[in-house]
């Protein structure tokens, strides 16, 4: 495998303020054999641009690669690498990037999850429109994950939680409110407010405890507050199953003012490093990882691909999508992932029966296995908790059934190709046609029907040329379309003419054989009876 690096999966087109999903890149990462069926935990840092989100994500990467070490922060002289970052006032990250290596982590209960780290363009820079800030900003929190946040989201803020920070969240809590009306559950899971450059440790200490006491005061609903401010706080509480806050000190003047700073720990203040050692495990330690659930079903890496594809479709217009569109996209992706899982289960079962180098199986047995596995896959699809209602889900069940029939047709062809008699059907049919025409030509020529004999000879010549052409196609692999036509014509002749004749001939032979056997048996009984009378 190539060395791990950030991979761009969503490209931001600045000329038309639109977004493009690189499906191939996303599938290469998430559909790897060892992770595609694992439940996924996606971690991202959200917030305004130039606030150190990529910088923080690179420390998360250090932890994921060295989490079993007490000194996972690294050495004092080690430059910080991973997602690209730099100092200054201009943005560095555009669109959405993911780390190419998905980390497999074993949780305390023994289950394994896939941890995916995402870095995205910050909000409110000079090149982003309001639509951009509502889509790419909040780092996947809004873009692609407006309503059903796949992330353990870190909301990165500078120095304090301002009222306008909560106002920005209000847009997303409105989407959450709509989602609760439709599915009767909290639409988002965990949110961590990360207050960077905290300057008031004498009021609230650095770390989680100080942050929670500070957050409790900031999100408190008071009677004398304006109704709009009260609603924002109520929405935030109602939309997240868990809300936390961590107070992080300033990393130091060398970090802020040195243009050559490259992330070496020797240039970072001790208080910042100490709190960083507490923060990152709090987010990424196995016991703190929370898999995403939608309608009670956990999301796998394979499912995540479908959600990306469904959400990207509704961000192609000039306007922000309506909340109903988000709900529709989520329901669609939810059903598509159930279809994909059921279809994959059917494929695996059928592969065990006739896939690969498995021997030829009788068509009736194959059909019986198909019906059993098809029914099992449909039951699996129905058992998954899905959004959209019965009528909406029925469409996807019908899609699943149609796709299973297509897959079954391919398995039939694959199984037939293992039957040596089926493979020889075309040359045998053509040879039988030539033999029959040769006999007919000889007989008709003998009795003076020369026109019929000539026609038979002509057709026999065409059959001979077809046989030679078919043999060349099979040997060389060229002109495959022509070979397919010859196979199709031969199959039609076999099914419509030769097989009925042979069946009729066999039926007559069997009938005659049975009649002769019965007649012989009766004759023998009569003979024995006559002998007994004579005695």
Coordinates of C-alpha atoms in Angstrom, one line a residue:
X1 CA 0.0 0.0 0.0
X2 CA 1.2 3.5 -0.8
X3 CA 2.4 5.8 2.0
X4 CA -0.6 7.4 3.8
X5 CA -1.4 11.0 2.8
X6 CA -4.4 13.3 2.6
X7 CA -6.7 12.6 -0.4
X8 CA -9.0 15.2 -1.9
X9 CA -12.5 13.7 -2.1
X10 CA -14.6 16.8 -2.5
X11 CA -13.3 19.5 -4.9
X12 CA -14.5 23.1 -4.4
X13 CA -14.9 24.9 -7.7
X14 CA -14.4 28.6 -6.8
X15 CA -15.6 29.9 -10.2
X16 CA -19.1 28.7 -9.8
X17 CA -19.1 28.0 -6.0
X18 CA -20.0 24.3 -6.7
X19 CA -18.7 21.0 -5.4
X20 CA -17.7 17.8 -7.0
X21 CA -17.3 14.4 -5.3
X22 CA -14.4 12.2 -6.4
X23 CA -16.2 8.9 -6.1
X24 CA -13.2 6.8 -7.2
X25 CA -10.9 8.2 -4.6
X26 CA -13.6 7.8 -1.9
X27 CA -14.3 4.2 -2.9
X28 CA -10.5 3.3 -2.9
X29 CA -10.3 4.4 0.7
X30 CA -13.6 3.2 2.2
X31 CA -14.2 0.0 0.2
X32 CA -11.0 -1.7 1.1
X33 CA -11.6 -5.4 2.0
X34 CA -10.5 -5.2 5.6
X35 CA -12.6 -2.1 6.6
X36 CA -15.6 -1.8 4.2
X37 CA -18.0 -3.7 6.6
X38 CA -16.7 -2.2 9.8
X39 CA -18.8 0.5 11.6
X40 CA -17.3 3.9 11.0
X41 CA -16.3 6.7 13.3
X42 CA -15.6 9.9 11.4
X43 CA -13.7 12.7 13.3
X44 CA -13.5 16.3 12.0
X45 CA -12.7 19.7 13.4
X46 CA -15.2 22.5 12.4
X47 CA -14.9 26.2 12.5
X48 CA -13.7 29.4 10.9
X49 CA -10.6 29.4 8.6
X50 CA -7.1 30.0 9.9
X51 CA -7.9 28.7 13.4
X52 CA -5.6 25.7 13.5
X53 CA -7.9 22.9 12.5
X54 CA -5.4 21.1 10.3
X55 CA -2.7 21.7 12.9
X56 CA -4.9 19.9 15.5
X57 CA -5.8 17.1 13.2
X58 CA -2.1 16.3 12.6
X59 CA -1.7 15.8 16.4
X60 CA -4.7 13.4 16.2
X61 CA -2.8 11.5 13.5
X62 CA 0.3 11.3 15.7
X63 CA -1.9 9.8 18.4
X64 CA -3.5 7.2 16.1
X65 CA -0.1 6.0 14.9
X66 CA 1.4 6.0 18.5
X67 CA -1.6 5.6 20.8
X68 CA 0.1 2.7 22.7
X69 CA 3.1 4.9 23.6
X70 CA 3.2 7.3 26.6
X71 CA 5.1 9.8 24.4
X72 CA 2.7 9.8 21.4
X73 CA 3.3 13.6 21.0
X74 CA 6.7 12.8 19.5
X75 CA 10.1 14.3 20.0
X76 CA 10.9 18.0 20.5
X77 CA 12.7 18.1 17.1
X78 CA 10.1 16.3 15.0
X79 CA 8.3 18.5 12.5
X80 CA 4.5 18.1 12.4
X81 CA 3.4 16.3 9.3
X82 CA 0.1 14.9 7.9
X83 CA -2.6 17.3 6.6
X84 CA -1.0 20.4 5.1
X85 CA -1.0 23.4 7.2
X86 CA 0.9 26.7 7.6
X87 CA 0.9 29.9 9.5
X88 CA -0.4 33.2 8.1
X89 CA -3.7 34.8 7.3
X90 CA -4.6 33.0 4.0
X91 CA -6.5 29.7 3.9
X92 CA -4.6 26.5 3.2
X93 CA -7.3 23.7 2.9
X94 CA -9.9 23.8 0.2
X95 CA -12.8 21.4 -0.3
X96 CA -12.7 18.1 1.8
X97 CA -9.8 15.9 2.3
X98 CA -9.6 12.5 4.1
X99 CA -6.5 10.7 5.4
X100 CA -5.9 7.8 3.1
X101 CA -5.3 5.3 5.9
X102 CA -8.4 4.3 7.8
X103 CA -7.5 3.2 11.3
X104 CA -8.9 0.0 12.7
X105 CA -9.4 0.3 16.5
X106 CA -10.6 -2.4 18.9
X107 CA -13.0 -1.1 21.5
X108 CA -13.1 -2.4 25.1
X109 CA -16.1 -4.7 24.2
X110 CA -13.9 -6.4 21.6
X111 CA -15.7 -4.9 18.5
X112 CA -13.6 -3.2 15.8
X113 CA -14.4 0.1 14.3
X114 CA -12.9 2.1 11.4
X115 CA -11.7 5.6 12.3
X116 CA -11.6 8.1 9.5
X117 CA -10.1 11.6 9.9
X118 CA -11.4 14.4 7.7
X119 CA -10.0 17.9 7.1
X120 CA -12.0 20.6 5.3
X121 CA -12.0 24.2 4.2
X122 CA -12.7 26.6 6.9
X123 CA -15.6 29.0 7.0
X124 CA -15.9 32.7 6.3
X125 CA -12.8 33.3 4.3
X126 CA -12.6 36.0 1.6
X127 CA -13.3 33.6 -1.2
X128 CA -16.3 31.8 0.3
X129 CA -19.9 32.8 -0.4
X130 CA -22.7 32.4 2.1
X131 CA -23.7 29.2 0.4
X132 CA -20.1 28.0 0.6
X133 CA -20.0 28.8 4.3
X134 CA -23.2 26.8 4.8
X135 CA -21.9 23.8 2.9
X136 CA -18.1 23.4 3.2
X137 CA -18.0 25.1 6.6
X138 CA -18.2 23.4 9.9
X139 CA -16.2 20.7 8.2
X140 CA -18.7 18.2 7.0
X141 CA -20.9 19.2 9.9
X142 CA -22.9 21.2 7.4
X143 CA -21.7 19.9 4.0
X144 CA -22.9 16.4 3.4
X145 CA -23.8 15.9 7.1
X146 CA -26.3 18.7 7.7
X147 CA -29.0 16.5 9.3
X148 CA -27.4 13.2 10.2
X149 CA -23.9 14.1 11.4
X150 CA -21.5 11.1 10.9
X151 CA -18.9 12.8 13.0
X152 CA -17.8 13.1 16.5
X153 CA -17.7 16.8 15.7
X154 CA -15.2 19.2 17.3
X155 CA -16.4 22.8 17.0
X156 CA -13.2 24.9 17.0
X157 CA -13.7 28.4 18.4
X158 CA -11.2 31.1 19.3
X159 CA -11.0 32.5 22.8
X160 CA -14.7 32.3 23.7
X161 CA -18.1 31.2 22.7
X162 CA -19.6 34.3 21.1
X163 CA -23.3 34.8 20.5
X164 CA -22.7 34.8 16.7
X165 CA -21.1 31.3 17.1
X166 CA -24.3 30.0 18.5
X167 CA -26.2 31.9 15.8
X168 CA -24.2 30.0 13.1
X169 CA -25.1 26.7 14.8
X170 CA -28.8 27.7 14.7
X171 CA -29.0 27.0 11.0
X172 CA -28.0 23.4 11.6
X173 CA -30.2 23.0 14.6
X174 CA -33.1 24.0 12.5
X175 CA -32.3 21.1 10.2
X176 CA -32.0 18.9 13.3
X177 CA -35.5 20.1 14.5
X178 CA -37.0 19.0 11.2
X179 CA -35.3 15.6 11.4
X180 CA -36.7 15.0 14.9
X181 CA -40.2 15.7 13.7
X182 CA -39.7 13.0 11.0
X183 CA -37.8 10.3 12.9
X184 CA -38.5 11.1 16.6
X185 CA -34.9 11.0 17.8
X186 CA -32.0 13.3 18.2
X187 CA -30.4 13.8 14.8
X188 CA -26.8 14.5 16.0
X189 CA -24.7 12.5 18.4
X190 CA -21.6 14.2 20.0
X191 CA -20.5 17.8 19.9
X192 CA -17.4 19.1 21.5
X193 CA -16.8 22.9 21.8
X194 CA -13.0 23.4 21.6
X195 CA -12.1 26.9 22.9
X196 CA -8.7 27.7 21.6
X197 CA -6.4 30.4 23.1
X198 CA -8.4 30.4 26.4
X199 CA -7.2 33.4 28.4
X200 CA -9.2 33.2 31.6
X201 CA -7.9 30.1 33.5
X202 CA -8.5 32.0 36.7
X203 CA -12.3 31.8 36.0
X204 CA -12.5 28.4 34.4
X205 CA -9.5 26.1 34.4
X206 CA -8.0 24.6 31.3
X207 CA -9.3 21.3 30.2
X208 CA -12.6 19.4 30.3
X209 CA -13.9 20.2 33.7
X210 CA -13.3 23.9 33.3
X211 CA -14.9 23.8 29.9
X212 CA -18.0 22.0 31.1
X213 CA -18.6 24.6 33.9
X214 CA -18.0 27.4 31.3
X215 CA -20.4 25.8 28.7
X216 CA -23.1 25.3 31.3
X217 CA -23.1 29.0 31.9
X218 CA -23.0 29.9 28.2
X219 CA -25.9 27.6 27.2
X220 CA -28.0 28.4 30.2
X221 CA -31.5 29.5 29.3
X222 CA -32.6 32.5 31.3
X223 CA -35.9 34.2 31.7
X224 CA -34.6 37.6 30.8
X225 CA -33.0 36.5 27.6
X226 CA -34.4 37.4 24.2
X227 CA -36.7 34.7 22.8
X228 CA -34.3 34.1 19.9
X229 CA -31.4 33.5 22.2
X230 CA -33.4 31.1 24.3
X231 CA -34.5 29.1 21.1
X232 CA -30.9 28.7 20.0
X233 CA -29.9 27.2 23.3
X234 CA -33.0 24.9 23.4
X235 CA -32.3 23.7 19.9
X236 CA -28.7 22.9 20.6
X237 CA -29.6 20.9 23.7
X238 CA -32.4 19.1 21.8
X239 CA -30.4 18.2 18.7
X240 CA -27.3 16.6 20.3
X241 CA -27.2 13.5 22.5
X242 CA -24.0 14.7 24.2
X243 CA -22.4 18.2 24.4
X244 CA -19.0 18.9 25.9
X245 CA -16.4 21.7 26.1
X246 CA -12.6 21.8 26.4
X247 CA -10.6 24.9 27.2
X248 CA -7.2 24.9 25.4
X249 CA -4.5 27.5 26.1
X250 CA -2.6 29.5 23.5
X251 CA 0.3 27.5 21.9
X252 CA 2.8 30.4 22.4
X253 CA 4.2 33.4 20.5
X254 CA 6.7 31.3 18.5
X255 CA 3.8 29.4 17.0
X256 CA 1.9 32.6 16.2
X257 CA 4.7 34.9 15.0
X258 CA 7.4 32.7 13.5
X259 CA 6.9 32.2 9.7
X260 CA 9.2 29.2 9.8
X261 CA 7.4 27.3 12.5
X262 CA 7.0 23.7 11.4
X263 CA 5.3 22.1 14.4
X264 CA 8.3 21.2 16.5
X265 CA 7.3 20.6 20.1
X266 CA 10.2 22.7 21.4
X267 CA 8.5 25.8 20.0
X268 CA 5.2 25.1 21.7
X269 CA 4.3 26.2 25.2
X270 CA 4.2 23.6 27.9
X271 CA 0.6 24.3 29.0
X272 CA -0.6 23.7 25.5
X273 CA 1.2 20.4 25.2
X274 CA 0.0 19.3 28.6
X275 CA -3.7 20.0 27.7
X276 CA -3.2 18.5 24.2
X277 CA -2.1 15.2 25.8
X278 CA -5.5 15.3 27.6
X279 CA -7.7 16.4 24.7
X280 CA -6.7 14.0 21.9
X281 CA -7.2 10.8 23.9
X282 CA -10.5 12.2 25.1
X283 CA -11.6 12.3 21.4
X284 CA -9.9 9.2 20.0
X285 CA -9.2 6.7 22.8
X286 CA -11.1 3.4 22.1
X287 CA -13.5 3.8 25.0
X288 CA -14.6 7.3 23.7
X289 CA -15.2 6.3 20.1
X290 CA -18.9 6.4 19.1
X291 CA -20.1 4.8 15.9
X292 CA -22.7 6.6 13.9
X293 CA -26.2 5.3 13.9
X294 CA -29.1 6.1 11.6
X295 CA -32.6 5.0 12.6
X296 CA -31.0 2.6 15.0
X297 CA -28.6 1.0 12.5
X298 CA -24.9 1.6 12.7
X299 CA -23.2 3.1 9.6
X300 CA -20.4 1.1 7.9
X301 CA -17.6 2.4 5.6
X302 CA -19.6 0.9 2.7
X303 CA -22.7 2.8 3.8
X304 CA -20.8 6.0 4.2
X305 CA -19.9 6.0 0.5
X306 CA -23.7 5.8 -0.4
X307 CA -24.4 8.8 2.0
X308 CA -21.7 10.9 0.3
X309 CA -23.1 10.1 -3.1
X310 CA -26.7 10.9 -2.1
X311 CA -25.9 14.2 -0.3
X312 CA -23.6 15.5 -3.0
X313 CA -26.5 15.4 -5.5
X314 CA -28.5 18.0 -3.7
X315 CA -25.6 20.5 -3.5
X316 CA -25.4 21.1 -7.2
X317 CA -27.8 24.0 -7.4
X318 CA -27.3 27.7 -6.6
X319 CA -29.5 27.6 -3.5
X320 CA -29.1 25.9 -0.2
X321 CA -31.1 22.6 -0.2
X322 CA -34.4 22.6 1.6
X323 CA -34.4 20.5 4.8
X324 CA -36.9 18.2 3.2
X325 CA -34.3 17.5 0.5
X326 CA -31.8 16.6 3.2
X327 CA -34.3 14.2 4.7
X328 CA -35.1 12.7 1.3
X329 CA -31.4 12.2 0.6
X330 CA -30.8 10.6 3.9
X331 CA -33.7 8.2 3.4
X332 CA -32.5 7.4 -0.1
X333 CA -29.0 6.6 1.1
X334 CA -30.3 4.7 4.1
X335 CA -32.3 2.4 1.8
X336 CA -29.5 2.1 -0.8
X337 CA -27.1 0.9 1.9
X338 CA -29.6 -1.7 3.0
X339 CA -30.0 -2.8 -0.7
X340 CA -26.2 -3.0 -1.1
X341 CA -25.8 -5.1 2.1
X342 CA -28.5 -7.5 1.1
X343 CA -27.2 -7.8 -2.4
X344 CA -23.6 -8.5 -1.1
X345 CA -25.0 -11.2 1.2
X346 CA -26.7 -12.9 -1.8
X347 CA -23.5 -12.6 -3.9
X348 CA -21.4 -14.2 -1.2
X349 CA -23.9 -17.1 -0.7
X350 CA -24.1 -17.8 -4.5
X351 CA -20.4 -17.6 -4.8
X352 CA -20.2 -20.5 -2.4
X353 CA -22.5 -22.5 -4.6
X354 CA -21.3 -21.9 -8.2
X355 CA -18.7 -19.1 -8.1
X356 CA -15.1 -19.2 -9.1
X357 CA -13.8 -22.7 -9.6
X358 CA -16.8 -24.4 -8.0
X359 CA -18.0 -27.4 -10.1
X360 CA -21.0 -27.3 -12.4
X361 CA -24.4 -27.6 -10.6
X362 CA -27.6 -28.8 -12.0
X363 CA -29.9 -25.9 -13.2
X364 CA -32.8 -27.0 -11.0
X365 CA -30.5 -27.1 -7.9
X366 CA -29.1 -23.7 -8.8
X367 CA -32.6 -22.2 -9.1
X368 CA -33.6 -23.6 -5.7
X369 CA -30.5 -22.1 -4.1
X370 CA -31.2 -18.8 -5.8
X371 CA -34.8 -18.7 -4.5
X372 CA -33.6 -19.5 -0.9
X373 CA -30.8 -16.9 -0.9
X374 CA -33.1 -14.3 -2.6
X375 CA -35.7 -14.7 0.1
X376 CA -32.9 -14.5 2.8
X377 CA -31.6 -11.3 1.3
X378 CA -35.1 -9.7 1.2
X379 CA -35.6 -10.7 4.8
X380 CA -32.3 -9.0 5.6
X381 CA -33.3 -5.9 3.8
X382 CA -36.7 -5.7 5.6
X383 CA -35.0 -6.3 9.0
X384 CA -32.8 -3.2 8.7
X385 CA -34.4 -0.1 10.2
X386 CA -34.9 2.4 7.4
X387 CA -36.3 5.9 6.9
X388 CA -38.9 7.0 4.5
X389 CA -41.9 4.9 5.3
X390 CA -43.3 1.6 4.0
X391 CA -44.2 2.9 0.5
X392 CA -40.8 4.6 0.0
X393 CA -38.9 1.4 1.2
X394 CA -41.0 -0.8 -1.1
X395 CA -39.5 0.9 -4.2
X396 CA -36.0 -0.1 -3.0
X397 CA -37.1 -3.7 -2.2
X398 CA -38.4 -4.0 -5.8
X399 CA -35.0 -2.5 -6.9
X400 CA -33.2 -5.2 -4.8
X401 CA -35.3 -8.0 -6.3
X402 CA -34.6 -6.8 -9.9
X403 CA -30.9 -6.5 -9.2
X404 CA -30.8 -10.0 -7.7
X405 CA -32.5 -11.4 -10.8
X406 CA -29.8 -9.8 -12.9
X407 CA -27.1 -11.2 -10.7
X408 CA -28.7 -14.6 -10.9
X409 CA -28.7 -14.4 -14.7
X410 CA -25.0 -13.9 -14.6
X411 CA -24.5 -16.8 -12.3
X412 CA -26.5 -19.0 -14.7
X413 CA -24.2 -18.0 -17.6
X414 CA -21.1 -18.6 -15.4
X415 CA -22.5 -22.1 -14.3
X416 CA -23.4 -23.0 -17.9
X417 CA -19.9 -22.2 -19.0
X418 CA -18.6 -25.0 -16.8
X419 CA -20.8 -27.5 -18.6
X420 CA -18.7 -29.1 -21.3
X421 CA -21.8 -30.1 -23.2
X422 CA -23.1 -26.6 -23.1
X423 CA -19.8 -25.3 -24.4
X424 CA -19.9 -27.8 -27.3
X425 CA -23.5 -26.9 -28.1
X426 CA -22.7 -24.5 -31.0
X427 CA -20.3 -26.8 -32.9
X428 CA -22.6 -29.9 -32.2
X429 CA -25.6 -28.0 -33.5
X430 CA -23.9 -26.8 -36.6
X431 CA -22.5 -30.2 -37.3
X432 CA -25.9 -31.8 -36.9
X433 CA -27.4 -29.2 -39.3
X434 CA -24.7 -30.0 -41.9
X435 CA -25.2 -33.7 -41.5
X436 CA -29.0 -33.5 -41.9
X437 CA -28.6 -31.2 -44.9
X438 CA -26.1 -33.6 -46.4
X439 CA -28.5 -36.5 -46.2
X440 CA -31.4 -34.4 -47.5
X441 CA -29.3 -33.1 -50.3
X442 CA -28.3 -36.6 -51.3
X443 CA -31.8 -38.0 -51.2
X444 CA -33.4 -35.0 -53.1
X445 CA -30.6 -35.1 -55.7
X446 CA -31.2 -38.8 -56.2
X447 CA -34.9 -38.4 -56.9
X448 CA -34.4 -35.5 -59.2
X449 CA -35.3 -32.5 -56.9
X450 CA -32.1 -30.6 -57.9
X451 CA -33.3 -27.2 -56.7
X452 CA -33.9 -28.4 -53.2
X453 CA -30.6 -30.3 -53.2
X454 CA -28.8 -27.1 -54.4
X455 CA -30.4 -25.1 -51.6
X456 CA -29.4 -27.7 -49.0
X457 CA -25.8 -27.6 -50.3
X458 CA -25.8 -23.8 -50.0
X459 CA -27.1 -23.8 -46.4
X460 CA -24.6 -26.6 -45.6
X461 CA -21.8 -24.4 -46.9
X462 CA -23.0 -21.4 -44.8
X463 CA -23.1 -23.8 -41.7
X464 CA -19.6 -25.0 -42.5
X465 CA -18.3 -21.4 -42.8
X466 CA -20.1 -20.5 -39.5
X467 CA -18.4 -23.4 -37.8
X468 CA -15.0 -22.4 -39.0
X469 CA -15.6 -18.8 -38.1
X470 CA -16.8 -19.8 -34.6
X471 CA -13.7 -21.9 -34.1
X472 CA -11.4 -19.0 -35.1
X473 CA -13.2 -16.6 -32.8
X474 CA -12.8 -19.0 -29.8
X475 CA -9.2 -19.6 -30.6
X476 CA -8.1 -16.0 -31.3
X477 CA -10.5 -14.0 -29.2
X478 CA -11.2 -11.6 -32.1
X479 CA -14.6 -10.7 -33.6
X480 CA -16.3 -11.7 -30.4
X481 CA -19.5 -10.0 -31.5
X482 CA -19.7 -12.2 -34.5
X483 CA -19.0 -15.3 -32.3
X484 CA -21.9 -14.2 -30.0
X485 CA -24.3 -14.0 -33.0
X486 CA -23.3 -17.5 -34.2
X487 CA -23.8 -18.8 -30.6
X488 CA -27.2 -17.1 -30.5
X489 CA -28.3 -18.6 -33.8
X490 CA -27.1 -22.1 -32.8
X491 CA -28.9 -21.8 -29.5
X492 CA -32.1 -20.8 -31.3
X493 CA -31.8 -23.8 -33.6
X494 CA -31.1 -26.1 -30.7
X495 CA -34.0 -24.8 -28.6
X496 CA -36.6 -24.5 -31.4
X497 CA -35.7 -27.4 -33.7
X498 CA -33.2 -29.9 -32.6
X499 CA -34.1 -30.2 -28.9
X500 CA -37.9 -30.7 -29.6
X501 CA -37.1 -33.3 -32.3
X502 CA -34.6 -35.1 -30.0
X503 CA -37.1 -35.0 -27.1
X504 CA -39.8 -36.3 -29.4
X505 CA -37.5 -39.0 -30.7
X506 CA -36.4 -40.0 -27.2
X507 CA -40.1 -40.0 -26.0
X508 CA -41.0 -42.3 -28.9
X509 CA -38.1 -44.6 -28.2
X510 CA -38.9 -44.7 -24.5
X511 CA -42.6 -45.3 -25.2
X512 CA -41.7 -48.1 -27.7
X513 CA -39.2 -49.6 -25.3
X514 CA -41.7 -49.6 -22.4
X515 CA -44.3 -51.2 -24.8
X516 CA -41.9 -53.9 -25.9
X517 CA -41.0 -54.6 -22.3
X518 CA -44.6 -55.0 -21.3
X519 CA -45.4 -57.1 -24.4
X520 CA -42.4 -59.3 -23.7
X521 CA -43.3 -59.7 -20.1
X522 CA -46.9 -60.6 -20.9
X523 CA -45.7 -63.1 -23.6
X524 CA -43.4 -64.7 -21.0
X525 CA -46.2 -65.0 -18.5
X526 CA -48.6 -66.5 -21.1
X527 CA -45.8 -69.0 -22.1
X528 CA -45.2 -70.0 -18.5
X529 CA -48.9 -70.4 -17.8
X530 CA -49.3 -72.6 -20.9
X531 CA -46.4 -74.8 -19.8
X532 CA -48.0 -75.2 -16.3
X533 CA -51.3 -76.3 -18.0
X534 CA -49.4 -78.8 -20.1
X535 CA -47.8 -80.4 -17.1

